[in-house]
Coordinates of C-alpha atoms and ligand atoms in Angstrom, one line a residue:
X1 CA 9.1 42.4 9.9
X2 CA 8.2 39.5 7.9
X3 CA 11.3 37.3 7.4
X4 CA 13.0 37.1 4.2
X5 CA 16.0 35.6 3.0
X6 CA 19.1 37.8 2.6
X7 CA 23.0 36.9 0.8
X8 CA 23.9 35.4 4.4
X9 CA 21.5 32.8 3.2
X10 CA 23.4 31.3 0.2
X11 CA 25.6 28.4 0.6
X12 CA 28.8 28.2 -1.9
X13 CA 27.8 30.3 -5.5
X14 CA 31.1 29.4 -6.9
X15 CA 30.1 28.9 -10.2
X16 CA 26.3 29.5 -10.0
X17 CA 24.9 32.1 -12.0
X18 CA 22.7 34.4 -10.3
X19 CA 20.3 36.7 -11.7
X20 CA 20.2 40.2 -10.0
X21 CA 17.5 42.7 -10.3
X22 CA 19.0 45.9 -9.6
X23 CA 17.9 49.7 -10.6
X24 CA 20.3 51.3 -12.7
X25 CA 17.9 54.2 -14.2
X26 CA 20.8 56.6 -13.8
X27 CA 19.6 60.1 -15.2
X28 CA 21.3 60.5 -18.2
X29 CA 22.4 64.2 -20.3
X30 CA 24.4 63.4 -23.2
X31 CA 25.1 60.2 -23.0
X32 CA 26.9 60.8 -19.7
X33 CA 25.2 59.8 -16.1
X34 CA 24.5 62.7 -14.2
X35 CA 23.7 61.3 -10.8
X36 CA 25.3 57.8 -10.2
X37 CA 23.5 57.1 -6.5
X38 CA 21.5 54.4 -8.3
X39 CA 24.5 52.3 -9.4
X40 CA 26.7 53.1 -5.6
X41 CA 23.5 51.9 -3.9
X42 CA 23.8 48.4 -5.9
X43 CA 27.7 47.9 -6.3
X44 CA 28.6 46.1 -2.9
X45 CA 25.3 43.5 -3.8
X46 CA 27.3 43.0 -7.3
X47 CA 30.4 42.9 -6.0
X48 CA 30.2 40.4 -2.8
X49 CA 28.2 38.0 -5.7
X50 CA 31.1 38.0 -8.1
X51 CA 33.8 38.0 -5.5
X52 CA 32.4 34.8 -4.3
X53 CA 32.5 33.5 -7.7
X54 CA 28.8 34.1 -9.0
X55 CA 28.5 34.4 -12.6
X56 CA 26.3 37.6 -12.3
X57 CA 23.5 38.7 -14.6
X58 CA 22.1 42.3 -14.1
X59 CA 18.6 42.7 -14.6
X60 CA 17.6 46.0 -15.2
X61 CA 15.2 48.8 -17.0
X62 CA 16.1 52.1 -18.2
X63 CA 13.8 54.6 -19.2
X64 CA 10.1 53.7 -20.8
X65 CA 10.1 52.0 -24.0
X66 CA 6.1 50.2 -23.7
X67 CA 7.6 47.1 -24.6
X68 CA 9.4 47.6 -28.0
X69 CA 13.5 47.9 -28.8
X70 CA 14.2 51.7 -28.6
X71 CA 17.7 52.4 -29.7
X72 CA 18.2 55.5 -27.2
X73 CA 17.3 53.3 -24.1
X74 CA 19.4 50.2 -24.4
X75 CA 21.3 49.3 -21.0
X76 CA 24.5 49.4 -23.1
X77 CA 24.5 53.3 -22.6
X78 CA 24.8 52.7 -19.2
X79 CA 28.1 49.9 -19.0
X80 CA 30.4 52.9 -18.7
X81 CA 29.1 54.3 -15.7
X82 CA 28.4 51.0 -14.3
X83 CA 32.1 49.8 -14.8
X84 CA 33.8 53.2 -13.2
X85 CA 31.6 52.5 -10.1
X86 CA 32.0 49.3 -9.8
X87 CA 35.8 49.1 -10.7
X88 CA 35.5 46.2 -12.9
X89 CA 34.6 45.4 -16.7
X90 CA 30.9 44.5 -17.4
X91 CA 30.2 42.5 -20.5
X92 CA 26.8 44.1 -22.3
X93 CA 24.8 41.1 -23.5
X94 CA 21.9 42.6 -25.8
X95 CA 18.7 40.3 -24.8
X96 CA 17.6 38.7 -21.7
X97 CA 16.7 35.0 -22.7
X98 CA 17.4 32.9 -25.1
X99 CA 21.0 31.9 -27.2
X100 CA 22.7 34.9 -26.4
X101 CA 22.3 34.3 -23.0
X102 CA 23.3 31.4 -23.1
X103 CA 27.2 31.6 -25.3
X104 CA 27.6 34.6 -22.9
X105 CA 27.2 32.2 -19.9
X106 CA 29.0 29.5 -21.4
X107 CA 32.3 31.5 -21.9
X108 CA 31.6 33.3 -18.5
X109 CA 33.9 32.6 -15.3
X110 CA 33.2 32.4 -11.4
X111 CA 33.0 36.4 -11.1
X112 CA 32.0 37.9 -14.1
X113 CA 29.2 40.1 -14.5
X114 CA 27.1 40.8 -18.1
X115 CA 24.7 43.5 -17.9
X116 CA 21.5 42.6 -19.7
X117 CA 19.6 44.4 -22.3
X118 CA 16.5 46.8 -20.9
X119 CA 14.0 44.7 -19.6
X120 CA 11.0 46.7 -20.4
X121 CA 11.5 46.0 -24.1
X122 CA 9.9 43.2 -24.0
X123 CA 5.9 43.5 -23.2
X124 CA 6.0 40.6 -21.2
X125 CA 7.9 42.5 -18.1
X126 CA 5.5 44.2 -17.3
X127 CA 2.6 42.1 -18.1
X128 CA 4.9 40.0 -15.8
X129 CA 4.1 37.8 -18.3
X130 CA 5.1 34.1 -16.6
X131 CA 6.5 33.0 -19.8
X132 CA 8.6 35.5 -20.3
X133 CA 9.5 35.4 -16.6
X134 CA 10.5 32.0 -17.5
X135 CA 12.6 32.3 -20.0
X136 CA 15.0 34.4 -18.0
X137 CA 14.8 32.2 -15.3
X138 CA 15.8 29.1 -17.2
X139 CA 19.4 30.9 -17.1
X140 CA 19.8 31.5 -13.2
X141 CA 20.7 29.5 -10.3
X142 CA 19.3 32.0 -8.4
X143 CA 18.0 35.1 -7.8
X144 CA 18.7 38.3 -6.1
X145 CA 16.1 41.8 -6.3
X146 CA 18.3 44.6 -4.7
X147 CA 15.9 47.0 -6.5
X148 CA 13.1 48.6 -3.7
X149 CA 12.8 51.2 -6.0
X150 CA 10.9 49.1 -8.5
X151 CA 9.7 46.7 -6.0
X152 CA 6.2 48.6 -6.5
X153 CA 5.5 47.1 -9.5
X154 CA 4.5 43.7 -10.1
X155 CA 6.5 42.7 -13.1
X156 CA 8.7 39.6 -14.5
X157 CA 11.9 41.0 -13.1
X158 CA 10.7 42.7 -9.7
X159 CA 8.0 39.6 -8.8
X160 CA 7.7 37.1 -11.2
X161 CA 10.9 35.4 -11.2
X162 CA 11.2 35.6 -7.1
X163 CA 8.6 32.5 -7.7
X164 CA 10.4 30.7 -10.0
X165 CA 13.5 30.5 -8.6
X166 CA 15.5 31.0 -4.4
X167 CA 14.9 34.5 -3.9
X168 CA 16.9 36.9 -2.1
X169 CA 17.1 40.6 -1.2
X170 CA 20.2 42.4 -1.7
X171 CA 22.2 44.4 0.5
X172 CA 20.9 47.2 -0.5
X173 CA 17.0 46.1 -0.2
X174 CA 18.4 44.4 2.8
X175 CA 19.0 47.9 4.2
X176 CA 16.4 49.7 3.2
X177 CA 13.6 47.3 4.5
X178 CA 15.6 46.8 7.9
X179 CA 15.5 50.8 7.9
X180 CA 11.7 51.4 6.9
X181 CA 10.9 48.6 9.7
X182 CA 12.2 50.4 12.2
X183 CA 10.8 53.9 11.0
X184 CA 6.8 52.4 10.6
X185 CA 6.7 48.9 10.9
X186 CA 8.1 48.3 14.5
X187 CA 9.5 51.8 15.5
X188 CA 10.2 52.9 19.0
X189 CA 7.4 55.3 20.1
X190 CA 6.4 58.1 20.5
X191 CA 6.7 58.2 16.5
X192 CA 6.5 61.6 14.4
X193 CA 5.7 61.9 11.0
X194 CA 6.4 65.1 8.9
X195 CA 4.0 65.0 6.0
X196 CA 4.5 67.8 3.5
X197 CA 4.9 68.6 -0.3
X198 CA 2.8 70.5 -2.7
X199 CA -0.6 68.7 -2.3
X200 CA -2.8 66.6 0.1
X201 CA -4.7 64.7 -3.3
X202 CA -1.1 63.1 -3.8
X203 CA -0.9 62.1 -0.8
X204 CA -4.4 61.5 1.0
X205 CA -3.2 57.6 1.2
X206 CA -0.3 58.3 3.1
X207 CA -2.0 60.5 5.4
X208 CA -5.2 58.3 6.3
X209 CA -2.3 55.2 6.9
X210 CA -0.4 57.6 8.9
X211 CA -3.0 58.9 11.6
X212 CA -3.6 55.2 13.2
X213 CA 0.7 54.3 13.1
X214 CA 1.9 57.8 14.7
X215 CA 1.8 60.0 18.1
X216 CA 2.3 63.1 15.5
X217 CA 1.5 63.9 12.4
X218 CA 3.4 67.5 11.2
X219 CA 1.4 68.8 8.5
X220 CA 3.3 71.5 5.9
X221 CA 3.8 72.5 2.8
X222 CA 1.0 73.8 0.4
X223 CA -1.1 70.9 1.8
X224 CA -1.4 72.3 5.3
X225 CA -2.8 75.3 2.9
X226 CA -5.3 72.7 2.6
X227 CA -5.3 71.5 6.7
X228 CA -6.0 75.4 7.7
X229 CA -8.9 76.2 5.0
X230 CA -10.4 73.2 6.2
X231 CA -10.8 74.4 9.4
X232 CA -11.5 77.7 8.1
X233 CA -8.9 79.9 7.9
X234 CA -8.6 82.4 4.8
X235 CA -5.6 81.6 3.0
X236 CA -5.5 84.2 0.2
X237 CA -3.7 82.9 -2.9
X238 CA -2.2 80.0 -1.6
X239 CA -1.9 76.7 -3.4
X240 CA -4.9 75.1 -2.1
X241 CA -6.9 72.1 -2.4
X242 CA -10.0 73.6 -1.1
X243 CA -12.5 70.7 -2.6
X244 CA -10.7 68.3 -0.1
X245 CA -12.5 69.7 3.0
X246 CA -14.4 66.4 3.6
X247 CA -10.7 64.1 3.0
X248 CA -9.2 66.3 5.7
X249 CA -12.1 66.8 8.2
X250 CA -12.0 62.9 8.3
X251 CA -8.4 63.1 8.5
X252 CA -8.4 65.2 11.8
X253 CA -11.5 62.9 13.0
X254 CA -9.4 59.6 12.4
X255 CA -6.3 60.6 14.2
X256 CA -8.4 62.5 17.6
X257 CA -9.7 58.8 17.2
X258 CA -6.7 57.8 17.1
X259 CA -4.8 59.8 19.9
X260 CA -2.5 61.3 17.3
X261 CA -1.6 65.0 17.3
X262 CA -2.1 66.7 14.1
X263 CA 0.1 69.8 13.9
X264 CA -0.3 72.5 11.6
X265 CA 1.5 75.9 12.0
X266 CA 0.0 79.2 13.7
X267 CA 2.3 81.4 11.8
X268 CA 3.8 81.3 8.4
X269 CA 6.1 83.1 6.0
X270 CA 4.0 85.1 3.0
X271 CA 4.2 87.1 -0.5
X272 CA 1.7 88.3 -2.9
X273 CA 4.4 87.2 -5.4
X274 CA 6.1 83.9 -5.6
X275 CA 10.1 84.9 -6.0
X276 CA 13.3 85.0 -4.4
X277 CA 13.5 87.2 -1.5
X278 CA 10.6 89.3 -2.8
X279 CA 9.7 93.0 -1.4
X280 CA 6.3 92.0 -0.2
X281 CA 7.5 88.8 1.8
X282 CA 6.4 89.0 5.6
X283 CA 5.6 86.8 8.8
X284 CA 2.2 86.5 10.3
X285 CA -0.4 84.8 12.4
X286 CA -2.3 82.2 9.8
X287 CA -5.3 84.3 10.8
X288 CA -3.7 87.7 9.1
X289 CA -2.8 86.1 5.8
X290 CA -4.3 88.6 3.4
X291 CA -6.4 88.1 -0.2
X292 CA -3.7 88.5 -2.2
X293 CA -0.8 87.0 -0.1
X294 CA 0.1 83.0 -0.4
X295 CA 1.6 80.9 2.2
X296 CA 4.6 79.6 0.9
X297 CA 6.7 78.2 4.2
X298 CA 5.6 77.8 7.7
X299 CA 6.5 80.3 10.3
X300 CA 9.6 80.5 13.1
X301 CA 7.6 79.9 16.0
X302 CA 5.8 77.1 14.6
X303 CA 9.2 75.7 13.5
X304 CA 10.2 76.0 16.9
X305 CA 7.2 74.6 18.3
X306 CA 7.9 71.1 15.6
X307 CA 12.0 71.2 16.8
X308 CA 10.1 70.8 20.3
X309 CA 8.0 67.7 19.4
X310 CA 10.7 65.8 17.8
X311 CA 13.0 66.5 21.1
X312 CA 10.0 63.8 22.8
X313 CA 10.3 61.3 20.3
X314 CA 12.3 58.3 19.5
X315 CA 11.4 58.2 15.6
X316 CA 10.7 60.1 13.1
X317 CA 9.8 59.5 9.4
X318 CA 9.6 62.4 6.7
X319 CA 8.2 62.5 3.1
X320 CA 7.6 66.3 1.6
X321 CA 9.5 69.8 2.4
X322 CA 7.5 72.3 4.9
X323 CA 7.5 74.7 2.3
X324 CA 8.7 76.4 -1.3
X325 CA 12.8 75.1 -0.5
X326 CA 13.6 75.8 -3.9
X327 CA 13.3 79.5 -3.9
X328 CA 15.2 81.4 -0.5
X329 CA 14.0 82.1 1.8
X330 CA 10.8 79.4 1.7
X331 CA 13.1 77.2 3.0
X332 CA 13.9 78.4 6.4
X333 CA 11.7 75.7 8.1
X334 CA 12.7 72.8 6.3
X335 CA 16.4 73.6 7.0
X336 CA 15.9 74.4 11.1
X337 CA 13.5 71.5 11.2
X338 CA 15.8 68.8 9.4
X339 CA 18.7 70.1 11.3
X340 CA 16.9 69.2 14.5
X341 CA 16.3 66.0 13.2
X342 CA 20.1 65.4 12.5
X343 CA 21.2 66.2 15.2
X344 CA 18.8 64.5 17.7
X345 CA 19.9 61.6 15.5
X346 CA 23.5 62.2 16.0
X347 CA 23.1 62.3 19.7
X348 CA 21.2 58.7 19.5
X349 CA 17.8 60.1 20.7
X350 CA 15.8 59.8 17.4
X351 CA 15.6 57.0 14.7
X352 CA 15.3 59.2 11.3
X353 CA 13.7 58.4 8.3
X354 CA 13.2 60.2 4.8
X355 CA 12.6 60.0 1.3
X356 CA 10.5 61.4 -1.6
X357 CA 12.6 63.1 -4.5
X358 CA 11.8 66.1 -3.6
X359 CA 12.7 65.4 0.6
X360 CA 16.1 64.0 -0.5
X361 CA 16.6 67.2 -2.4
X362 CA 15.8 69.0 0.5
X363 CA 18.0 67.6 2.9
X364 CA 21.1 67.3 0.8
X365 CA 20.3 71.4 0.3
X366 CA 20.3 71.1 4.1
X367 CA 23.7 69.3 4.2
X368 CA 22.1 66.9 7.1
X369 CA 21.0 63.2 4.4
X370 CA 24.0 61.8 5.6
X371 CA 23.2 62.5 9.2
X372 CA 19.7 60.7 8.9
X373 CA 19.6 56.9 10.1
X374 CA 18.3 56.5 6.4
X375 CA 17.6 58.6 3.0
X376 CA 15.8 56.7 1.1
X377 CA 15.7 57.3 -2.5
X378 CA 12.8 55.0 -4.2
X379 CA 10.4 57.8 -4.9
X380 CA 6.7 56.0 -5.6
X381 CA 7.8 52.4 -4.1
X382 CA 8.6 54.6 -0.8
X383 CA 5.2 56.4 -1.1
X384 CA 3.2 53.2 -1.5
X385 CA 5.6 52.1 1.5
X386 CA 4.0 55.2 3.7
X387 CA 0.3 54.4 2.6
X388 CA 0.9 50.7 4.3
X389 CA 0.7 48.9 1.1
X390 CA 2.3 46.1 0.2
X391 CA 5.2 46.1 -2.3
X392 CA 4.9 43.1 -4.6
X393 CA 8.4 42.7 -5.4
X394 CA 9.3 42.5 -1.4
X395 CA 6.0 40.1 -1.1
X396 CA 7.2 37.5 -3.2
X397 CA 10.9 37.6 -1.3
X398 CA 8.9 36.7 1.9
X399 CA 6.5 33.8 0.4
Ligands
ADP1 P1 8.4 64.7 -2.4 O1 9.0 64.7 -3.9 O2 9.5 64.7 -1.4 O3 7.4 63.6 -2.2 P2 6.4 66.6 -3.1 O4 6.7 66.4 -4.6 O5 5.1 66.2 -2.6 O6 7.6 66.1 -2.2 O7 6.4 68.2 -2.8 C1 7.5 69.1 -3.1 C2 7.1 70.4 -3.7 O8 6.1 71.0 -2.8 C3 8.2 71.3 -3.8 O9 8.4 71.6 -5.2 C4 7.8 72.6 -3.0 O10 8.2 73.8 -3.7 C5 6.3 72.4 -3.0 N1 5.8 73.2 -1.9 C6 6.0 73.1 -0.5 N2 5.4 74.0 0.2 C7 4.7 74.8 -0.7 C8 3.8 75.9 -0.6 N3 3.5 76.4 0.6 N4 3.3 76.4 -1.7 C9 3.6 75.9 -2.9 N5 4.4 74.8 -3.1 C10 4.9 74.3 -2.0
MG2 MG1 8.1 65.4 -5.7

C-alpha cells in the first residue's frame, strides 16, 4: 500500500484550523435523517481534531445542485443530525471562502467545529476548479479527506486542496484503505471473490480486474444468467444480458489464463413469476430451467459447493447478492453463503470484505455486516476500487 500520511502524523494543532472533507450525504425524509452511518463513520476524525484543539472546518456536499444555491440542499439541514451524533454544537457557516469564513474563524476557539455550506454549489468543486480550490484553502492549516466515498471524483474538496495544503486521511479513510489493502491490494491467498448483482454490463470492469488478482471468482446473481447463456445453457425468462457473450467468453479465457476458477452454479432456485413465495417456484439442474421460468437465486448444492471454497481461503471480497434477496425466498443463498463467511471470519480463518449498497443491504438482512473484517459503504468509489482504478482523492493523499 502506497504510504500516506494519517492524524498520527500531525504535530501540535492547538490552534490550527483544519479543513476536513468528510461525507455527510445523510438520506434525508422530512427534514429528518433517516440513516445516520455517514455521520458515525466520520465523528471520531472530528472529534480527536477538536479535542486536540483544531479549529475544525467540515467540508462537505449534500445532494446535487450543478453548481447553483438550492435552498432544499444547504448543509444547515443537516447540523442537527450532525450535533446529536457527535455530542457537541456545530456552528453552520453559510459559504466556504471568503469574509464569512473568515469572522467565523476569528471568533472560533481551539475545538470548535463550523460546518460549511454545500460544496457543490459552487461550479468550481467539481470543475475542481484551482481557484476555487484556493480560496478555501487560504483558510486551513491543514487538511484532512476522511471521505472514500467521494474520493472517486476529482474535485476541489476531494483532490484539489490535498495539493495545496499537508494532506491527511482520516480515521475513517484510514480504515477503510488499510481494510481494502488487505482484501485486493496485498491479501493473503488463496483469495475469493463473490461477484454478483443484477448485471454483468455494470460491472464488466470489475470482473476483467478481478480474474488476474483472485484464485476464485463466484459468479451469481442475474449476471451469472449471463455466465451460463454464454456457455449455452437456456435460461428461459431470466434477466439476461445475452449480447455480452463475447465480454464473458473473454472473461472465462482471461482467468483459465490466469489460473482462476470461475464458479457459476449447476442448480438454481426458479418461477415463471417473480413474487414472494410464488406457487410455481422450484429447484433444478441449470440445464432443466424451462421457457417460461427465470432464475432468480442459485441453488443449495451450489451454495454448498461456494461455503466449500471459502473454507480454503484466507480472503474473501464481495460486491453484489447471489440472487433476488429482496423478495423470500431468493435470498436463501446469499444468507447461507454470507453466514459462512462470518463465521470463518469469526474463527480467524478468512479476511472478509464487502460493499456495494445493495451487498450492505444484504448482509445487514443477514444479521452477519458486523461479523465481516469490513463493510464498506462507498457505493461507486468502492466499485472503481474493485475495477483496480485509481481514486483521485486517495492519489493526491499519497503524492
Ligand atoms: P450492489 O448494489 O451491491 O453493487 P447490484 O446493484 O449490482 O448490487 O445488484 C443488486 C440487485 O441484483 C438486487 O436488486 C437483486 O434483486 C438483483 N438480482 C440478483 N440476482 C438476480 C436475479 N437472478 N434476477 C434478477 N435480479 C437479481
Ligand atoms: Mg445496487
Amino acid at each position: 500500500m502506497p504510504a500516506f500520511r494519517t492524524l498520527d502524523d500531525l504535530g501540535d494543532v492547538r490552534g490550527k484550523v483544519a479543513l476536513v472533507r468528510v461525507d455527510l450525504n445523510l438520506p434525508m425524509v422530512d427534514g429528518r435523517a433517516t440513516d445516520l452511518t455517514r455521520a458515525r463513520a466520520v465523528a471520531p476524525t472530528i472529534l480527536e481534531l477538536a479535542e486536540a484543539g483544531a479549529k475544525v472546518l467540515l467540508l462537505a456536499h449534500y445532494g446535487r445542485p450543478k453548481g447553483e444555491r438550492h435552498s432544499t440542499l444547504s448543509t444547515s439541514y443537516l447540523q442537527g443530525a450532525i450535533e446529536g451524533v457527535l455530542g457537541r454544537k456545530l456552528m453552520y457557516i453559510s459559504e466556504v471562502s471568503g469574509p464569512v469564513v473568515e469572522q467565523t474563524l476569528a471568533i472560533f476557539g481551539p475545538g470548535d467545529i463550523g460546518l460549511l455550506e454545500n460544496t457543490r454549489f459552487w461550479p468550481g468543486e467539481e470543475a475542481n476548479d484551482p481557484a476555487f480550490a484556493a480560496a478555501i484553502a487560504a483558510h486551513g492549516d491543514f487538511y484532512v479527506n476522511d471521505a472514500f466515498s467521494a474520493s472517486h471524483r476529482a474535485h476541489a474538496s476531494t483532490e484539489g486542496l490535498a495539493h495545496l495544503l499537508p494532506a491527511y486521511a482520516g480515521r475513517a479513510m484510514e480504515a477503510e484503505l488499510k481494510a481494502l489493502d488487505k482484501a485486493l491490494g496485498n491479501p493473503q491467498a488463496p483469495v475469493a471473490a463473490v461477484v454478483g448483482g443484477a448485471k454483468v454490463s455494470t460491472k464488466l470492469a470489475v470482473l476483467e480486474h478481478l480474474v488476474g488478482k483472485v484464485q476464485h471468482l463466484i459468479i451469481g446473481g442475474g449476471m451469472a444468467n449471463t455466465f451460463l447463456a454464454a456457455r449455452g445453457v437456456d435460461v428461459g425468462k431470466s434477466l439476461c444480458e445475452h449480447e455480452l457473450k463475447a465480454q464473458v467468453e473473454a472473461i472465462m479465457d482471461a482467468a483459465e489464463a490466469a489460473g482462476c476458477t470461475v464458479h457459476l452454479p449447476y442448480d438454481v432456485v426458479v418461477a415463471t413469476e417473480f413474487a414472494a413465495n410464488p406457487p410455481s417456484l422450484r429447484t433444478c439442474n441449470v440445464h432443466e430451467v424451462e421457457a417460461d421460468e427465470m432464475i432468480l437465486d442459485i441453488g443449495p448444492q451450489a451454495t454448498e459447493a461456494l461455503a466449500d471454497v471459502l473454507k480454503t481461503c484466507r480472503t474473501l471480497v464481495w460486491n453484489g447478492p447471489l440472487g433476488a434477496f429482496e423478495t423470500p425466498p431468493f435470498d436463501a443463498a446469499t444468507m447461507a453463503l454470507a453466514k459462512t463467511a462470518a463465521a470463518l471470519t469469526r474463527e480467524g480463518s478468512l479476511v472478509s470484505v464487502a460493499g456495494g449498497g445493495d451487498t450492505v443491504a444484504a448482509l445487514n438482512h443477514a444479521g452477519v455486516a458486523d461479523d465481516f473484517t469490513y463493510v464498506s459503504t462507498a457505493g461507486g468509489a468502492f466499485l472503481e476500487w474493485m475495477e483496480g482504478r485509481e481514486l483521485p482523492g486517495v492519489a493526491a493523499l499519497v503524492a
